Tab-separated table of C-alpha atoms and ligand atoms in Angstrom:
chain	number	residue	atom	x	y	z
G	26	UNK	CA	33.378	103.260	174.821
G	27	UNK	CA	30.341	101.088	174.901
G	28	UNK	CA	30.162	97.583	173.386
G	29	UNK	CA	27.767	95.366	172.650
G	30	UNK	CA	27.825	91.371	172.767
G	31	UNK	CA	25.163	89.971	171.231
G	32	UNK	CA	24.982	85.927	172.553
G	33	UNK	CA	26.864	87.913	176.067
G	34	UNK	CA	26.046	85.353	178.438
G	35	UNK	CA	27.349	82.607	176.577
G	36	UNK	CA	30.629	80.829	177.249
G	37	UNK	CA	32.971	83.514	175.668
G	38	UNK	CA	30.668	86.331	175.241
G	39	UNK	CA	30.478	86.290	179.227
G	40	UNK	CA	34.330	86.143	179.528
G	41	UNK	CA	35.120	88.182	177.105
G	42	UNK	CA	32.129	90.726	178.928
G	43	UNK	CA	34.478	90.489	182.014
G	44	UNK	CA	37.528	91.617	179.968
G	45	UNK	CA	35.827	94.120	178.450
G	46	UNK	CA	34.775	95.835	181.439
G	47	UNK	CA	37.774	95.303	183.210
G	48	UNK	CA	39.584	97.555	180.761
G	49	UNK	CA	37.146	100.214	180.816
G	50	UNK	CA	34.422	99.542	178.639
G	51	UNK	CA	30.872	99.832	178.764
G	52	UNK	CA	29.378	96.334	178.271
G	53	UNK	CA	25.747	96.239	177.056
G	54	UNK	CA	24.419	92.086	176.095
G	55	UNK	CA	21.974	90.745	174.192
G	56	UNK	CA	21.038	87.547	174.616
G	57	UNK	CA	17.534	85.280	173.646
G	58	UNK	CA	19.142	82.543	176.649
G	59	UNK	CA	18.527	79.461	173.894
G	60	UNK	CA	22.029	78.243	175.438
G	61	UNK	CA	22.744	80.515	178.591
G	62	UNK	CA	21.432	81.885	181.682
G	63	UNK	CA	20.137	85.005	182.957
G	64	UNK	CA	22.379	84.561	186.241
G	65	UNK	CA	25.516	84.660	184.057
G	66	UNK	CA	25.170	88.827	184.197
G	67	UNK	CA	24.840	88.888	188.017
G	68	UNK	CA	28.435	86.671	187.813
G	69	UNK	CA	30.253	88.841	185.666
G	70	UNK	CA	28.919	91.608	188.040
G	71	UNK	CA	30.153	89.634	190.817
G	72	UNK	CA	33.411	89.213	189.129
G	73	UNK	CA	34.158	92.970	187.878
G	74	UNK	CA	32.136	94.982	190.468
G	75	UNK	CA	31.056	96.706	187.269
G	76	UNK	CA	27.088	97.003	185.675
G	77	UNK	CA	26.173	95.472	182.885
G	78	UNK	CA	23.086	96.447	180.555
G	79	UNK	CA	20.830	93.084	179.713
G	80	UNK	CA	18.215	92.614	177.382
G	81	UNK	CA	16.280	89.656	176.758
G	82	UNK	CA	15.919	89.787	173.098
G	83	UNK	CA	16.286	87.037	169.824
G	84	UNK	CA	19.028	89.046	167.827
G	85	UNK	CA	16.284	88.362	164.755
G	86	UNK	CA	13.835	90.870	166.321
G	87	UNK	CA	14.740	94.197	164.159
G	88	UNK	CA	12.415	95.999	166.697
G	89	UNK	CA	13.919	95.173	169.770
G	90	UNK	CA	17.329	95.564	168.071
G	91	UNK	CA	16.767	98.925	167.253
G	92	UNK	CA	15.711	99.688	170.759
G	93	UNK	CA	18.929	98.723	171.662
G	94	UNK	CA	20.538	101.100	169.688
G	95	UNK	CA	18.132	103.853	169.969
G	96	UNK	CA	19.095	103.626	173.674
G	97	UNK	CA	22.453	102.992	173.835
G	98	UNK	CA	25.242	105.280	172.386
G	99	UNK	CA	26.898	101.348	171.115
G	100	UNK	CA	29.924	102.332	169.101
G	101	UNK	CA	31.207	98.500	168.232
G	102	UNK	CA	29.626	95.042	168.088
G	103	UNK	CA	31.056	91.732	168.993
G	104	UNK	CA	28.946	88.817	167.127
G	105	UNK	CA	29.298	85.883	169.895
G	106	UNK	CA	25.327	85.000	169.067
G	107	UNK	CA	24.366	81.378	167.462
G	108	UNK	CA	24.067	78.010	167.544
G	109	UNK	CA	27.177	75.891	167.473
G	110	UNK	CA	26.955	72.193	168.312
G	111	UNK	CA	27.784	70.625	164.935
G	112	UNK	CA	26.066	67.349	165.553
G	113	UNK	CA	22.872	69.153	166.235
G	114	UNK	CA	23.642	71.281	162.670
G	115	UNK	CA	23.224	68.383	160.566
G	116	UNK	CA	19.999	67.336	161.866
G	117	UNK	CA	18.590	70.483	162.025
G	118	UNK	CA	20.338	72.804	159.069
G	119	UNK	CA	16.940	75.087	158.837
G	120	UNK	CA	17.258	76.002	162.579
G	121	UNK	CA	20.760	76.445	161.703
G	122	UNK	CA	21.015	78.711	158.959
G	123	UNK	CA	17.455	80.752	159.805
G	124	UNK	CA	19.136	81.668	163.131
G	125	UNK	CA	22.851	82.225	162.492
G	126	UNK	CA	22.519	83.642	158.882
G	127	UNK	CA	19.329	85.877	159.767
G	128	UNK	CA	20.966	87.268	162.879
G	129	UNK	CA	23.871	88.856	161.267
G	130	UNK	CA	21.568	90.302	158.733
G	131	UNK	CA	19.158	91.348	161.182
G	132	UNK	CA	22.159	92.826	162.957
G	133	UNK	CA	24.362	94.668	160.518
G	134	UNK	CA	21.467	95.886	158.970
G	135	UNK	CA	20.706	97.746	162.546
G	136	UNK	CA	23.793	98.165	162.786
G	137	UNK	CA	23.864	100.275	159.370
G	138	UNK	CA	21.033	102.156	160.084
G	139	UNK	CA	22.192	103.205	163.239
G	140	UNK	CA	25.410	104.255	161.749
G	141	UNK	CA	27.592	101.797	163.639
G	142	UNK	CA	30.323	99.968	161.450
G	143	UNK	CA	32.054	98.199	163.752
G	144	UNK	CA	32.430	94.932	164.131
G	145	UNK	CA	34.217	91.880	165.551
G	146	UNK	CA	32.908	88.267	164.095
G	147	UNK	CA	33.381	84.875	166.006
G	148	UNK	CA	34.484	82.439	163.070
G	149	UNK	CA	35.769	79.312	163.626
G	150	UNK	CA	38.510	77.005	162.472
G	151	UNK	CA	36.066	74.698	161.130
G	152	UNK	CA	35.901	77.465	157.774
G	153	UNK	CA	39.060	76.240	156.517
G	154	UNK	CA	37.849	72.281	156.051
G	155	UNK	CA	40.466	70.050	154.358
G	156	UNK	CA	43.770	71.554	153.470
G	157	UNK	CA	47.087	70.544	152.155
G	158	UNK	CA	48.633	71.240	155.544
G	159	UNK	CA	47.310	71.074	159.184
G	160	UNK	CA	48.428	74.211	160.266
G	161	UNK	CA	45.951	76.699	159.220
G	162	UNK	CA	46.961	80.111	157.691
G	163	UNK	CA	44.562	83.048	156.884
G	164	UNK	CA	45.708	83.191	153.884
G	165	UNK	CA	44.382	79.665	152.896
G	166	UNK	CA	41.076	80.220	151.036
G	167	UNK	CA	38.019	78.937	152.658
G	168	UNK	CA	37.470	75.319	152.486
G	169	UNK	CA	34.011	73.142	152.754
G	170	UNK	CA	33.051	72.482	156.242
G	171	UNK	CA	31.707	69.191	157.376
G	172	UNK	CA	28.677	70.279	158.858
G	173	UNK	CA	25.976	73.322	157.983
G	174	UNK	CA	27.569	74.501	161.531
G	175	UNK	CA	30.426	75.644	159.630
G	176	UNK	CA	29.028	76.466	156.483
G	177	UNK	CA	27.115	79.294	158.153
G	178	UNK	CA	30.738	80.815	159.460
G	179	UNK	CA	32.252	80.428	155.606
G	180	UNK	CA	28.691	82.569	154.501
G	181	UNK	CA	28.597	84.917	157.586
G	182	UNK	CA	32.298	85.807	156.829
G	183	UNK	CA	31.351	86.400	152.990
G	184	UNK	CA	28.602	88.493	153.608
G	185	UNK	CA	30.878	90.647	155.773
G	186	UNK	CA	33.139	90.878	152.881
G	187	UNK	CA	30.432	91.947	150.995
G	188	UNK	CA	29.198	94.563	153.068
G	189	UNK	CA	32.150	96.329	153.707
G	190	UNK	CA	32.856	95.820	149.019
G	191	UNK	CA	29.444	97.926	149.456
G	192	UNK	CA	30.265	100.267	151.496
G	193	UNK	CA	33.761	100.318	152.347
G	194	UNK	CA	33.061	102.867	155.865
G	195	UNK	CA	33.378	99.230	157.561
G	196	UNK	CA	35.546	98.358	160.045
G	197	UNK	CA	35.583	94.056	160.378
G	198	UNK	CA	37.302	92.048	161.969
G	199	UNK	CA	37.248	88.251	161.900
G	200	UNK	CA	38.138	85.823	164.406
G	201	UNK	CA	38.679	82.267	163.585
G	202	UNK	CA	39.170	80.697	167.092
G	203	UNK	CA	40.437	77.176	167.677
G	204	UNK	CA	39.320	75.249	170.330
G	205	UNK	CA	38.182	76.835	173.333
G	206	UNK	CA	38.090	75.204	176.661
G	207	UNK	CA	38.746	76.095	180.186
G	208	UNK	CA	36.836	78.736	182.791
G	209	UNK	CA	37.375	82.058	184.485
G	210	UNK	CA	40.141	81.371	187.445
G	211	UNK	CA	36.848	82.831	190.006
G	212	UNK	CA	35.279	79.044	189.364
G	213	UNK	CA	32.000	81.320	188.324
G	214	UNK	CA	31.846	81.827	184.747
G	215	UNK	CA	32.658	78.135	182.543
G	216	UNK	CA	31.036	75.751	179.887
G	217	UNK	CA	28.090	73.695	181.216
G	218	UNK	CA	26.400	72.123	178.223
G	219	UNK	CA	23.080	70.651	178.509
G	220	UNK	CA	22.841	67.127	178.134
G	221	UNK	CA	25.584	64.729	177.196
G	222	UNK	CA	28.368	66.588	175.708
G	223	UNK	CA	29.818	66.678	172.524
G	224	UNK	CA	32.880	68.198	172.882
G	225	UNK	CA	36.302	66.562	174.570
G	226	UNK	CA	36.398	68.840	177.912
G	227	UNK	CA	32.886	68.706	178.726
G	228	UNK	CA	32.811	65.133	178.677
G	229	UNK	CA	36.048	64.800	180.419
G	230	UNK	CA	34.365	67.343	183.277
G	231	UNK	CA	31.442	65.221	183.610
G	232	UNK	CA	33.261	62.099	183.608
G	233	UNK	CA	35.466	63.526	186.354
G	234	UNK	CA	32.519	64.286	188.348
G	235	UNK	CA	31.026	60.969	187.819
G	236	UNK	CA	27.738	61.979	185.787
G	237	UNK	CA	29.665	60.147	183.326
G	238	UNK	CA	31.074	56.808	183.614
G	239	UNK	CA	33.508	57.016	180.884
G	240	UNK	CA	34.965	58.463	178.571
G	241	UNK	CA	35.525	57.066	174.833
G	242	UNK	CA	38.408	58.284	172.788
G	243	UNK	CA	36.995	58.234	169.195
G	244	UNK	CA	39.842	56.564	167.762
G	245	UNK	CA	44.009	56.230	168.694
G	246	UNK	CA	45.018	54.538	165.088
G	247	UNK	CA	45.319	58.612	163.726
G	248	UNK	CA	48.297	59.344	162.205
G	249	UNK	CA	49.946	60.754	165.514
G	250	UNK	CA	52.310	60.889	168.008
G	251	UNK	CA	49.656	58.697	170.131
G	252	UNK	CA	47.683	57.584	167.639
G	253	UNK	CA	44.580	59.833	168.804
G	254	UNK	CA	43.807	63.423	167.372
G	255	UNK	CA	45.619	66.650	167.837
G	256	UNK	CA	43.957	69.688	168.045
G	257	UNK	CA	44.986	73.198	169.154
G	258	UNK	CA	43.296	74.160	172.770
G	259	UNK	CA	43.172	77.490	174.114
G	260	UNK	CA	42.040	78.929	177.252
G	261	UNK	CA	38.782	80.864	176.983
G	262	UNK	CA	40.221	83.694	178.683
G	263	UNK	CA	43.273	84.432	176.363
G	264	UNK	CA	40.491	84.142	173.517
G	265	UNK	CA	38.486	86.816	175.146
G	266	UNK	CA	41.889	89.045	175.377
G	267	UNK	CA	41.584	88.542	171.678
G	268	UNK	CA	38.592	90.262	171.442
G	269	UNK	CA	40.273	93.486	173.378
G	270	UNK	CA	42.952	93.355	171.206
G	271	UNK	CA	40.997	93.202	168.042
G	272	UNK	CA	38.464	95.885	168.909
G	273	UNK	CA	41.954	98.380	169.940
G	274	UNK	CA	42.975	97.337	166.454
G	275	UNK	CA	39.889	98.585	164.586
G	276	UNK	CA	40.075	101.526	166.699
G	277	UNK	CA	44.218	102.248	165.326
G	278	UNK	CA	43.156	101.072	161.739
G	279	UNK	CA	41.879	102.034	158.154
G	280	UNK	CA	38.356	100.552	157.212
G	281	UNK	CA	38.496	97.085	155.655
G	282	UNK	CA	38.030	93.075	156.944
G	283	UNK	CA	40.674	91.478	159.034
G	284	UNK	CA	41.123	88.343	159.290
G	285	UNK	CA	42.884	86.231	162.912
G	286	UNK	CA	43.427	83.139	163.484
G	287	UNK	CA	42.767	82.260	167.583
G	288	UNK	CA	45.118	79.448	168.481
G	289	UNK	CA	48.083	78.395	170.612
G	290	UNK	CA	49.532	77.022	167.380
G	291	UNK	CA	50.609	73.833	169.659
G	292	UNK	CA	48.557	71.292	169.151
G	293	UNK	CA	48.061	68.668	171.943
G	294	UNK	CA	46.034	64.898	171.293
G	295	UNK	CA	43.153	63.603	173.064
G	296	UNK	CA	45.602	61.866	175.608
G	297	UNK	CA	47.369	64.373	176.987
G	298	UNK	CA	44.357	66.281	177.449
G	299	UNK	CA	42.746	63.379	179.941
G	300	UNK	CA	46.455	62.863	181.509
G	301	UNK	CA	46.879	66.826	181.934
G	302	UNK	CA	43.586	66.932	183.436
G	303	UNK	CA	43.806	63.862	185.222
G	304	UNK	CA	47.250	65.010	187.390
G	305	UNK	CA	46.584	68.569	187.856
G	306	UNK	CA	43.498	67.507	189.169
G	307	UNK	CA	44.353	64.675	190.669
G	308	UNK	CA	41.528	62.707	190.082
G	309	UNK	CA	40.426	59.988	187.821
G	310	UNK	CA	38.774	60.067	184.604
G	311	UNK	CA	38.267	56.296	183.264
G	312	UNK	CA	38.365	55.683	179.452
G	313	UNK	CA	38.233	53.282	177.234
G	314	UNK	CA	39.525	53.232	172.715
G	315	UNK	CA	36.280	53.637	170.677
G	316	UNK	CA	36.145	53.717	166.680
G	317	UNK	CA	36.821	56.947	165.146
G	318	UNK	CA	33.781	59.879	165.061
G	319	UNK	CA	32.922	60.389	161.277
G	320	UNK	CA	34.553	63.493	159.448
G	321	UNK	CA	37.465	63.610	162.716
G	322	UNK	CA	40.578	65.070	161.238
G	323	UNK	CA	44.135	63.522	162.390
G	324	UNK	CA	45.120	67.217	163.574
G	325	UNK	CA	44.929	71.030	162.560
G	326	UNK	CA	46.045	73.520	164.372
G	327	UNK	CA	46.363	77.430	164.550
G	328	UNK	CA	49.444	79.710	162.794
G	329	UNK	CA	48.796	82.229	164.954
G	330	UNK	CA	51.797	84.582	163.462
G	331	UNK	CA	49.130	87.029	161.884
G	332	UNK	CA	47.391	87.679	165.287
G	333	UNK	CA	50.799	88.049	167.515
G	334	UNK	CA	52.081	90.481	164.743
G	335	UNK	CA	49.005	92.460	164.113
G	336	UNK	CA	47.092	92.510	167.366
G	337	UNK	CA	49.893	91.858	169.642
G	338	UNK	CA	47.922	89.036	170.922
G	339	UNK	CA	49.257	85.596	171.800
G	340	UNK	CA	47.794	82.664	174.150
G	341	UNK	CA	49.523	83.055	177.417
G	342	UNK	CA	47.891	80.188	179.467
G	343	UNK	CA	48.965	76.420	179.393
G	344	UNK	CA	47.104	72.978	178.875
G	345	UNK	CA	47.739	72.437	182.938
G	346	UNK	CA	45.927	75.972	183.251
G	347	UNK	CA	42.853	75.060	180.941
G	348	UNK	CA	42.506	71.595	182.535
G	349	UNK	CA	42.595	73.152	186.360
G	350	UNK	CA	40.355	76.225	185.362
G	351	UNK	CA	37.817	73.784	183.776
G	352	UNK	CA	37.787	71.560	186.889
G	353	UNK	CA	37.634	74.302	189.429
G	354	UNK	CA	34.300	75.581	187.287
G	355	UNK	CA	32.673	72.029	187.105
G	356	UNK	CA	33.034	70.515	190.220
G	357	UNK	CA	30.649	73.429	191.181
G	358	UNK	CA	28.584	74.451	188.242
G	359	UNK	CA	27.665	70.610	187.682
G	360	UNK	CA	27.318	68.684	190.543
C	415	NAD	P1	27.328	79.725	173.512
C	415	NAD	O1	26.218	78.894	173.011
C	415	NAD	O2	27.778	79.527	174.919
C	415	NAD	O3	26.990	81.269	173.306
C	415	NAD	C1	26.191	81.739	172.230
C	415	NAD	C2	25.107	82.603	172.845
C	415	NAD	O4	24.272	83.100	171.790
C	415	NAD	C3	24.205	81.830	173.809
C	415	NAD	O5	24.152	82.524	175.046
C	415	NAD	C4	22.827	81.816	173.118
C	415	NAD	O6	21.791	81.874	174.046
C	415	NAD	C5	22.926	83.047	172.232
C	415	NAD	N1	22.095	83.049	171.019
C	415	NAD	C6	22.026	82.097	170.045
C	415	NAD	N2	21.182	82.489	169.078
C	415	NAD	C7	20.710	83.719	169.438
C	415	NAD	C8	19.814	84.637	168.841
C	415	NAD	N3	19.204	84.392	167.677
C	415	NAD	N4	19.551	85.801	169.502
C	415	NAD	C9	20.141	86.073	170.696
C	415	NAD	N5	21.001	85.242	171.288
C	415	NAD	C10	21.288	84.080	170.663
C	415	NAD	O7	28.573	79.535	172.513
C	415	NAD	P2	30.073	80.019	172.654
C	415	NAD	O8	30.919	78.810	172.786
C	415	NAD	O9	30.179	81.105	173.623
C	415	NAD	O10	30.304	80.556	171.176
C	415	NAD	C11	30.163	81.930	170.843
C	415	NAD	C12	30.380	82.092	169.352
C	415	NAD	O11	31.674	81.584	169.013
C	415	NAD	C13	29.383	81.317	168.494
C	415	NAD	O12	29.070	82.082	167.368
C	415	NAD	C14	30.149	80.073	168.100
C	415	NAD	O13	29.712	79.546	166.896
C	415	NAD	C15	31.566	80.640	167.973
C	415	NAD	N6	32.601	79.613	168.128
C	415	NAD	C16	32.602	78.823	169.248
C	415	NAD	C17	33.560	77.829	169.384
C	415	NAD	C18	33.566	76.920	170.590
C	415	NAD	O14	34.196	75.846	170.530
C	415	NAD	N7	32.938	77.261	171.697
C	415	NAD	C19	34.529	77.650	168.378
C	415	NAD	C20	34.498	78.485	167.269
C	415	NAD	C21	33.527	79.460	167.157
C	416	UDP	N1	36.782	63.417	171.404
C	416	UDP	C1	36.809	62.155	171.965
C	416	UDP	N2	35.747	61.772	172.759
C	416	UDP	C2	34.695	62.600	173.023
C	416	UDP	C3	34.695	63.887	172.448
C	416	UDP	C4	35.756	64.262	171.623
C	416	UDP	O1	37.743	61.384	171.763
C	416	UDP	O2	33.759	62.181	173.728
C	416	UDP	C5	37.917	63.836	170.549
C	416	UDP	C6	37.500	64.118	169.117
C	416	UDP	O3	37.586	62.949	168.343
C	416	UDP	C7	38.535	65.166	168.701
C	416	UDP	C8	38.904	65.888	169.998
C	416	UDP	O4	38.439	65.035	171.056
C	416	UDP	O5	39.697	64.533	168.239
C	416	UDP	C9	38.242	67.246	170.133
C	416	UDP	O6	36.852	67.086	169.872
C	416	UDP	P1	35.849	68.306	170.029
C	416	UDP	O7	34.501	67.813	169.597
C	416	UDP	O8	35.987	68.875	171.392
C	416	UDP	O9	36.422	69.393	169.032
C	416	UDP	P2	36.514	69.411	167.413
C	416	UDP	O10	36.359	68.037	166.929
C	416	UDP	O11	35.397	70.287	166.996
C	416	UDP	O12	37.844	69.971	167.112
């Protein structure tokens, strides 16, 4: 069965290519590199032994999307492709919405004319915004994100909705995923953001290789265990199995959208993340107590019931496991 990942050679659209291909699949990627590189398909090569179709192409371009259907016999779609740092969102919401929100028109319009209605979504936590409870549940209604990051998610999963209310031959499914960290055990496929980092475990990798000096811990007066924030990590290669088992699941299902929830449903706080990754790795990552990072929640974290039922899917891998992958990635990728 051929797949393909548009945004493929980014962080989990190249693991979850790897996955893919190691069950069987045919992998084809599209990818406009605005946040990955070209080398990324010789890795997963490297790693699978398998090919891999590229194409250069902004998933906006109708054109050269239809090329890519008109020559490949694609039967599903996973939607890795847009721009996520939140930060970056709110200074730039145009860029934002013109590229996330006109992709996945761009796309599922293809997609509909080339009578493919399949289709697995990469949502985020970040749809569900404030609730009553940390521990999210699908069947909380969407909330109001903090950033026009996640307010494209909450209107690329309505549209969805919408489509398949239209025309109900669609088969959807909709991944909210947690937080994602760690790297492919081969040290060859990871995160490597540009710039200084935004996110917890690219800073702590940096830090750890000393491009960093320190780290700062936005805040440890959260109501806590420790005082700093909880969130729920998972490695980036259980998430990709996620994608496997959704895509099997469209395959055994009737049409409609459904709706997962991609977490370990443990949360862990900002501490244990630098101590885990400081003694598996035994090596030092200096940090100091900062104020708290505006719009920061004290903790949420995944039910992940719904997936483990449904899919048969649950994250196998362990914070020592995310914190050794990353490291074994960046002391390579980034020095
Ligand atoms: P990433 O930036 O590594 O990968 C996204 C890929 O999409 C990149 O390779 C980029 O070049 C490509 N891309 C962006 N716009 C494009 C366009 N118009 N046409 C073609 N290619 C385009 O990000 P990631 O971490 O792999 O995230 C993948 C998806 O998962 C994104 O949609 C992201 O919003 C979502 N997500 C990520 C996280 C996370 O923490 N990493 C959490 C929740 C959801
Ligand atoms: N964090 C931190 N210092 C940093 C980056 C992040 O203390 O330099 C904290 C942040 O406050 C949050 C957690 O680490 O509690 C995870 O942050 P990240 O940005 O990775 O994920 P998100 O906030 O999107 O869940």
């Amino acid at each position: 069965m051929k797949i393909l990942l548009t945004g493929g050679t980014g962080y989990i659209g190249s693991h979850t290519a790897v996955q893919l291909l190691n069950a069987g699949y045919d992998v084809v990627i599209v990818d406009n590199l605005v946040n990955s590189k070209e080398d990324t398909i010789d890795k997963i090569k490297q790693i699978t032994g398998k090919e891999v179709k590229f194409y250069k192409a902004d998933v906006r371009d109708a054109e050269a999307m239809d090329k890519i259907f008109s020559e490949n016999d694609i039967e599903g779609v996973i939607h890795f492709a847009g721009l996520k740092a939140v930060g970056e969102s709110c200074e730039k919401p145009i860029e934002y919405y013109q590229n996330n929100l006109d992709s996945t028109l761009t796309l599922v319009d293809t997609m509909r004319k080339h009578n493919v209605k399949k289709i697995v979504f990469s949502s985020s936590a970040t749809i569900y915004g404030i609730q009553e409870s940390p521990k999210y549940v699908e069947t909380m209604k969407r909330g109001t994100p903090s950033s026009p990051y996640g307010t494209t998610k909450v209107m690329i999963e309505q549209i969805l909705e919408d489509v398949y209310k239209a025309d109900p031959e669609w088969k959807i499914s909709i991944l909210r995923y947690f937080n994602p960290v760690g790297a492919h055990e081969s040290g060859l496929l990871g995160e490597d953001p540009k710039g200084i980092p935004n996110n917890l475990m690219p800073y702590i990798q940096k830090v750890a290789s000393k491009q960093l000096e320190q780290l700062t811990i936005f805040g440890n007066d959260y109501n806590t265990p420790d005082g700093t924030c909880r969130r729920d990590y998972l490695h980036v290669v259980d998430l990709a199995n996620g994608h496997l088992k959704a895509l099997e699941k469209l395959d055994g299902s009737e049409n409609g959208v459904y709706i997962y929830n991609l977490g370990t449903g443990n949360p862990k706080s900002v501490l244990e993340m630098v101590n885990t990754f400081k003694s598996v790795n035994n090596i030092d990552v200096p940090f100091k107590f900062g104020p708290r990072r505006e719009g920061d929640l004290d903790e949420f974290f995944a039910d992940p019931t719904k997936a483990e039922k449904e899919l048969d899917w649950k994250a196998e891998k362990t914070l020592e496991d995310m914190c050794r992958d990353s490291w074994n990635f960046a002391k390579n990728a980034m020095n």
